[in-house]
Tab-separated table of C-alpha atoms in Angstrom:
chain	number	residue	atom	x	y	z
B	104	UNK	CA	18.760	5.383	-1.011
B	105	UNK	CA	16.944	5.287	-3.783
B	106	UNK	CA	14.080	3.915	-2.895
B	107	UNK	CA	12.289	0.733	-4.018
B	108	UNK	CA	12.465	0.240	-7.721
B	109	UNK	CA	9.958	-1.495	-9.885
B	110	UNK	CA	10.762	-1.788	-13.646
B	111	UNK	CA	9.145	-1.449	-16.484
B	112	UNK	CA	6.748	1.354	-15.323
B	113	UNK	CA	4.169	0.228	-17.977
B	114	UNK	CA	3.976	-2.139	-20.025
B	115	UNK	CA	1.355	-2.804	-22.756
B	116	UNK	CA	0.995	-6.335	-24.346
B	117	UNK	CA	-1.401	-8.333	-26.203
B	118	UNK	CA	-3.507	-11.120	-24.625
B	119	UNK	CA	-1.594	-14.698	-24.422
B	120	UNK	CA	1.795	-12.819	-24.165
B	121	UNK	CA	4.091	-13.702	-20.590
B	122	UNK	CA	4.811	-10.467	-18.506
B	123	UNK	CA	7.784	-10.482	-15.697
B	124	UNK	CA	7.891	-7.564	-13.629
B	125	UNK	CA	10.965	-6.684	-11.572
B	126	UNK	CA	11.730	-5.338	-8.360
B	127	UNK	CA	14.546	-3.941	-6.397
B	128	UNK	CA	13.737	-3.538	-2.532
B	129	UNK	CA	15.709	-1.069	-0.590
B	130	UNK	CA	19.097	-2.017	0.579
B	131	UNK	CA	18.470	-3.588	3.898
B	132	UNK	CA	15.178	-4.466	3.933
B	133	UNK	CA	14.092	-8.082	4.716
B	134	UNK	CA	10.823	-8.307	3.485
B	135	UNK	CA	9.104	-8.005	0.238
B	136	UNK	CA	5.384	-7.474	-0.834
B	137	UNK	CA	3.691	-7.664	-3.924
B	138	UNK	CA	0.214	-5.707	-4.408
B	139	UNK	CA	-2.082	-4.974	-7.187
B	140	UNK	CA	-4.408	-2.377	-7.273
B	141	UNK	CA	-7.707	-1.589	-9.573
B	142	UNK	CA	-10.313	0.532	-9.262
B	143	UNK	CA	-12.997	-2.374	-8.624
B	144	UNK	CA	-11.127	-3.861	-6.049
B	145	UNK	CA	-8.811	-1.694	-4.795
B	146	UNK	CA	-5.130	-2.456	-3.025
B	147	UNK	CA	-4.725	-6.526	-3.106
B	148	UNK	CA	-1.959	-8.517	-1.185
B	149	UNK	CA	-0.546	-11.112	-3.838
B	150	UNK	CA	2.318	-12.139	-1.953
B	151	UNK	CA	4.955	-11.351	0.252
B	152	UNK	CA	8.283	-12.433	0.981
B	153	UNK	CA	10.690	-12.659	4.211
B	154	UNK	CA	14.190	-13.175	3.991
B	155	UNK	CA	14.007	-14.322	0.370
B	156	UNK	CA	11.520	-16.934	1.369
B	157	UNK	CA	7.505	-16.491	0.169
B	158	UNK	CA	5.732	-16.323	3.340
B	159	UNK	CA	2.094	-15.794	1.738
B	160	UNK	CA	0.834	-16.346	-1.349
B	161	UNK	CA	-2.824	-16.512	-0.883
B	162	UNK	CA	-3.064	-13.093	-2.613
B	163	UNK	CA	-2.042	-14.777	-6.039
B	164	UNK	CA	-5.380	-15.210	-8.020
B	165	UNK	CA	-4.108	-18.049	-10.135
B	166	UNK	CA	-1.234	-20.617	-11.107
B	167	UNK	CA	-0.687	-17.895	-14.177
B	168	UNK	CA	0.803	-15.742	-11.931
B	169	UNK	CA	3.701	-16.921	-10.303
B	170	UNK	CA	6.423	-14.765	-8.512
B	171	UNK	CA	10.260	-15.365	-7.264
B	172	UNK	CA	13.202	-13.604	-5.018
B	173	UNK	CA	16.193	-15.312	-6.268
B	174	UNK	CA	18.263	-13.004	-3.677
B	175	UNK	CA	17.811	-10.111	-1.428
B	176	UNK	CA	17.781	-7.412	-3.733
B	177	UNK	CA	15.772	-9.115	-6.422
B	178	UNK	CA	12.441	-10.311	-7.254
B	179	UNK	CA	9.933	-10.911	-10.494
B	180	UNK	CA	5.894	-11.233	-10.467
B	181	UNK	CA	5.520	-13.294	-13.725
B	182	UNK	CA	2.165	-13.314	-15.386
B	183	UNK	CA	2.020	-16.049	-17.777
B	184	UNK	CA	-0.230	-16.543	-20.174
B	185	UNK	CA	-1.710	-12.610	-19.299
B	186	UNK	CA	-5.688	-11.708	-19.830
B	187	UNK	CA	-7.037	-8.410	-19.934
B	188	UNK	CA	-8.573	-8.682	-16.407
B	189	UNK	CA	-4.745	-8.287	-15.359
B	190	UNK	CA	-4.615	-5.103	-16.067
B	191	UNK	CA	-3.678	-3.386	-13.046
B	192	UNK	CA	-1.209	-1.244	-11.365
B	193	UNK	CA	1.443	-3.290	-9.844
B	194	UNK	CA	2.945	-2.503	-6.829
B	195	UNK	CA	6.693	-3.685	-5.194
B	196	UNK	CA	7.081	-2.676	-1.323
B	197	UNK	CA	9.489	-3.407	0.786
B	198	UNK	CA	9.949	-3.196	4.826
B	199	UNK	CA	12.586	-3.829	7.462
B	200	UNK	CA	10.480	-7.322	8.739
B	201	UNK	CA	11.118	-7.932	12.173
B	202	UNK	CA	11.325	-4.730	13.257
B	203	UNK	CA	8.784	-2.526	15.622
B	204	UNK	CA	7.128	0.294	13.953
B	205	UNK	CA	9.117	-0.069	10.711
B	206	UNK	CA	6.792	1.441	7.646
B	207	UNK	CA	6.439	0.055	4.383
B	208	UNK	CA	7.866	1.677	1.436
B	209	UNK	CA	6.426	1.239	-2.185
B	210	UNK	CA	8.142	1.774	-5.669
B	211	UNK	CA	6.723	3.619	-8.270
B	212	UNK	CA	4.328	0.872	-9.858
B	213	UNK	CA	3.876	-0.953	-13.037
B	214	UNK	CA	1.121	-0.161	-14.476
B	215	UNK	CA	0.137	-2.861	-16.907
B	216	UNK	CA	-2.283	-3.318	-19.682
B	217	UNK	CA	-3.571	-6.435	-20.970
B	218	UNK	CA	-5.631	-5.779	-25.119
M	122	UNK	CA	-7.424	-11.376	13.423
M	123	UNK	CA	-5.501	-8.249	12.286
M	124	UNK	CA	-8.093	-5.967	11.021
M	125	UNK	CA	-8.446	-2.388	9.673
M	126	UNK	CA	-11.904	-0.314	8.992
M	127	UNK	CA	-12.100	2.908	7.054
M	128	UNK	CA	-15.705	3.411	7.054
M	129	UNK	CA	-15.990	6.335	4.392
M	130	UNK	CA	-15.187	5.455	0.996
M	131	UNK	CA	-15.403	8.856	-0.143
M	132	UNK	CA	-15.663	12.029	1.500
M	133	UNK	CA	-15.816	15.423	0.400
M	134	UNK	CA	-14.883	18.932	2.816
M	135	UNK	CA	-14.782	22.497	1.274
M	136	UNK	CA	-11.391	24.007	1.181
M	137	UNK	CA	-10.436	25.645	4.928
M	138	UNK	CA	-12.707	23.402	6.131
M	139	UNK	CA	-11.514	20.749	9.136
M	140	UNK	CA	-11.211	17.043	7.729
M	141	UNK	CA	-10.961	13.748	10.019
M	142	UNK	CA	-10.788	10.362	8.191
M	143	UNK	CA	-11.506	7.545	9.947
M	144	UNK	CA	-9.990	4.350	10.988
M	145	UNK	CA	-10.320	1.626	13.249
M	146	UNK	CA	-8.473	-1.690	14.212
M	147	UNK	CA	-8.880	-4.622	15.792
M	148	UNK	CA	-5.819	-6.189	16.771
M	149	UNK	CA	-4.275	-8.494	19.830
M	150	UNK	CA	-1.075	-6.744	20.652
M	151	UNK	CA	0.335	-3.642	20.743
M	152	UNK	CA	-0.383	-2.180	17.684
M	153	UNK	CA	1.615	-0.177	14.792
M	154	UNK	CA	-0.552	1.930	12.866
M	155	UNK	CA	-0.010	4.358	9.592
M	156	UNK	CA	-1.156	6.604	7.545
M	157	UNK	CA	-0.302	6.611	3.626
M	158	UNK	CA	-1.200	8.562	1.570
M	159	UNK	CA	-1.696	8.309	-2.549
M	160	UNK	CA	-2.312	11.080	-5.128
M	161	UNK	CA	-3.458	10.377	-8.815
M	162	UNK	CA	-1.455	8.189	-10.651
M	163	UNK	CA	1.149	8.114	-7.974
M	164	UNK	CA	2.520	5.809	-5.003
M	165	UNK	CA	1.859	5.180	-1.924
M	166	UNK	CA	3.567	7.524	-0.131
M	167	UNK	CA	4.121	7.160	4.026
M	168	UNK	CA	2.406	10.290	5.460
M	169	UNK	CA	2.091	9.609	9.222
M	170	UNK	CA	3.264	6.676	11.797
M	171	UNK	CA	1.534	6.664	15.202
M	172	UNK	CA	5.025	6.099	17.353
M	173	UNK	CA	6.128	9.534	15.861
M	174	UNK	CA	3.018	11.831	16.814
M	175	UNK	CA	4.616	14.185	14.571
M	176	UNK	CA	2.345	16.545	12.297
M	177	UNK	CA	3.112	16.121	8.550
M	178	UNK	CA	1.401	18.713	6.020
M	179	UNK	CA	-0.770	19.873	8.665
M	180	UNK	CA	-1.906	16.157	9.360
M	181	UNK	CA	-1.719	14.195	12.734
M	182	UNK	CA	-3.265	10.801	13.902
M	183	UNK	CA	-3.720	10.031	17.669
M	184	UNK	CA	-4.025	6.322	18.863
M	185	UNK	CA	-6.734	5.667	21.081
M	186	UNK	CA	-6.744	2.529	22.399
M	187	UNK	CA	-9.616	2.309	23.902
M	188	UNK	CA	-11.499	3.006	21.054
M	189	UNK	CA	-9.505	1.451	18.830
M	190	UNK	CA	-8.872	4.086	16.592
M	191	UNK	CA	-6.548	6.130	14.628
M	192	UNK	CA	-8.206	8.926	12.721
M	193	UNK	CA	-6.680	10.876	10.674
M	194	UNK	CA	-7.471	15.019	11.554
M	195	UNK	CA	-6.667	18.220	9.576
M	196	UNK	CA	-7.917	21.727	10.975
M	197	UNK	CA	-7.905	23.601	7.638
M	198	UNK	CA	-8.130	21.087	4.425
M	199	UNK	CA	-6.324	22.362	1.066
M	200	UNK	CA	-7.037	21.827	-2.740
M	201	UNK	CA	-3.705	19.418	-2.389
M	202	UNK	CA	-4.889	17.298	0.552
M	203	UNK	CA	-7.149	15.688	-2.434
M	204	UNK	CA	-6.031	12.433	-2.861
M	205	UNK	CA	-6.343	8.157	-1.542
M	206	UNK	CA	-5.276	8.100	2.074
M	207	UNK	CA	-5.120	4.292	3.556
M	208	UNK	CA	-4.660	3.442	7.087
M	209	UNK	CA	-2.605	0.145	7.824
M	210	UNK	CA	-1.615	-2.013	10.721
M	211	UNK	CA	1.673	-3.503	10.656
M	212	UNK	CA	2.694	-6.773	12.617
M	213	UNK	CA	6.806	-5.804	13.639
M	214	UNK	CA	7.206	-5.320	9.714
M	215	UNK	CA	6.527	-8.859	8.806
M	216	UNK	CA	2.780	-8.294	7.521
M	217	UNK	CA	0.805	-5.272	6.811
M	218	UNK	CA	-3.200	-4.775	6.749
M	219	UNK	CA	-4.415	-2.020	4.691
M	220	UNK	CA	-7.643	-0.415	4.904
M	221	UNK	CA	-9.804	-0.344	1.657
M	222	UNK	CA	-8.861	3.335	1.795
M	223	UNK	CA	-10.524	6.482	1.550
M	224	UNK	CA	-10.857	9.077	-1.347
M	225	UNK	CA	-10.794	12.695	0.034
M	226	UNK	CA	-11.590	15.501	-2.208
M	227	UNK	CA	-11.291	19.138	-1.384
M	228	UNK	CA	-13.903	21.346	-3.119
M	229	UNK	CA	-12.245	25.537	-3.923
């Protein structure tokens, strides 16, 4: 498998501008999480899905960010309009829900900048 | 409520030396607990899981229980061991609770 896949692995754009990051879980897997991570406040929980369905969205700072999983093997964390305090690495994971003592496994990152 | 502590933000060991990270947990049921680790610029990466008491790059983690811990041990640190390590607690897959992680740094 090739692992969970997180596309574009950075991206640079100018304040105002919409970002949509993608994500491919592994093959299998039931649940999906989003995270961001900085330096000031380290890993953060956005939101996660289960069976396609958002579970918990707490994690999402505002209504700019929104995020979907139109099917099992696809989802998008839109940022729309971005600000420079989004700059961040973004992180995809992706686990086998349900399941005892099943790890999670985390793509490669986005790692965004906001100017 | 799920809960993990990694009390040391930052810790530094000289290189040879032994290195324990800490972490503790507060959970209700039986609990699943890992280890990840990160180096710069990189991914998480899975390094240990406590149901496999398997040693991984010279690294195991032991479950107590009854301290409600799950540290994190290496006899003899290395210049590559430098890097984020995060304990989490996992609810059957469905959630995960990370620690706020710690930064290990091996001195030469």
């Amino acid at each position: 498998d090739a692992g969970v896949i997180q596309s574009p692995r950075h991206e640079v754009t100018e304040m105002g501008q919409e970002v949509t990051l993608r994500c491919k879980p592994i093959s299998g897997h039931n649940s999906l999480f989003w995270y961001r991570q900085t330096m000031m406040r380290g890993l953060e929980l956005l939101i996660y899905f289960n069976n396609n369905v958002p579970i918990d969205d707490s994690g999402m700072p505002e209504d700019r960010f929104s995020a979907k999983m139109p099917n099992a093997s696809f989802s998008t964390l839109k940022i729309q309009p971005s600000e420079p305090r989004d700059s961040a690495v973004y992180f995809c994971a992706s686990s086998l829900g349900g399941t005892y003592n099943s790890p999670l496994h985390f793509g490669n990152g986005t790692r965004l900048t906001v100017t | 409520a799920q809960r993990v502590t990694q009390p040391e933000k930052l810790l530094s060991v000289f290189k040879g030396a032994p290195v324990e990270l800490k972490c503790n947990y507060s959970y209700s049921g039986s609990p699943e607990l890992f280890w990840y680790v990160q180096y710069s610029r990189q991914r998480l990466q899975l390094l240990l899981r406590h149901i496999s008491r398997e040693s991984i790059k010279g690294f195991t983690a032991d479950l107590n229980k009854g301290e409600t811990s799950f540290h994190l041990k290496k006899p003899f640190a290395q210049e590559e061991d430098s890097a984020m390590y995060y304990c989490a607690l996992s609810d059957y897959g469905n959630q995960f609770y990370f620690g706020t992680g710690t930064s290990l740094t091996v001195i030469p």
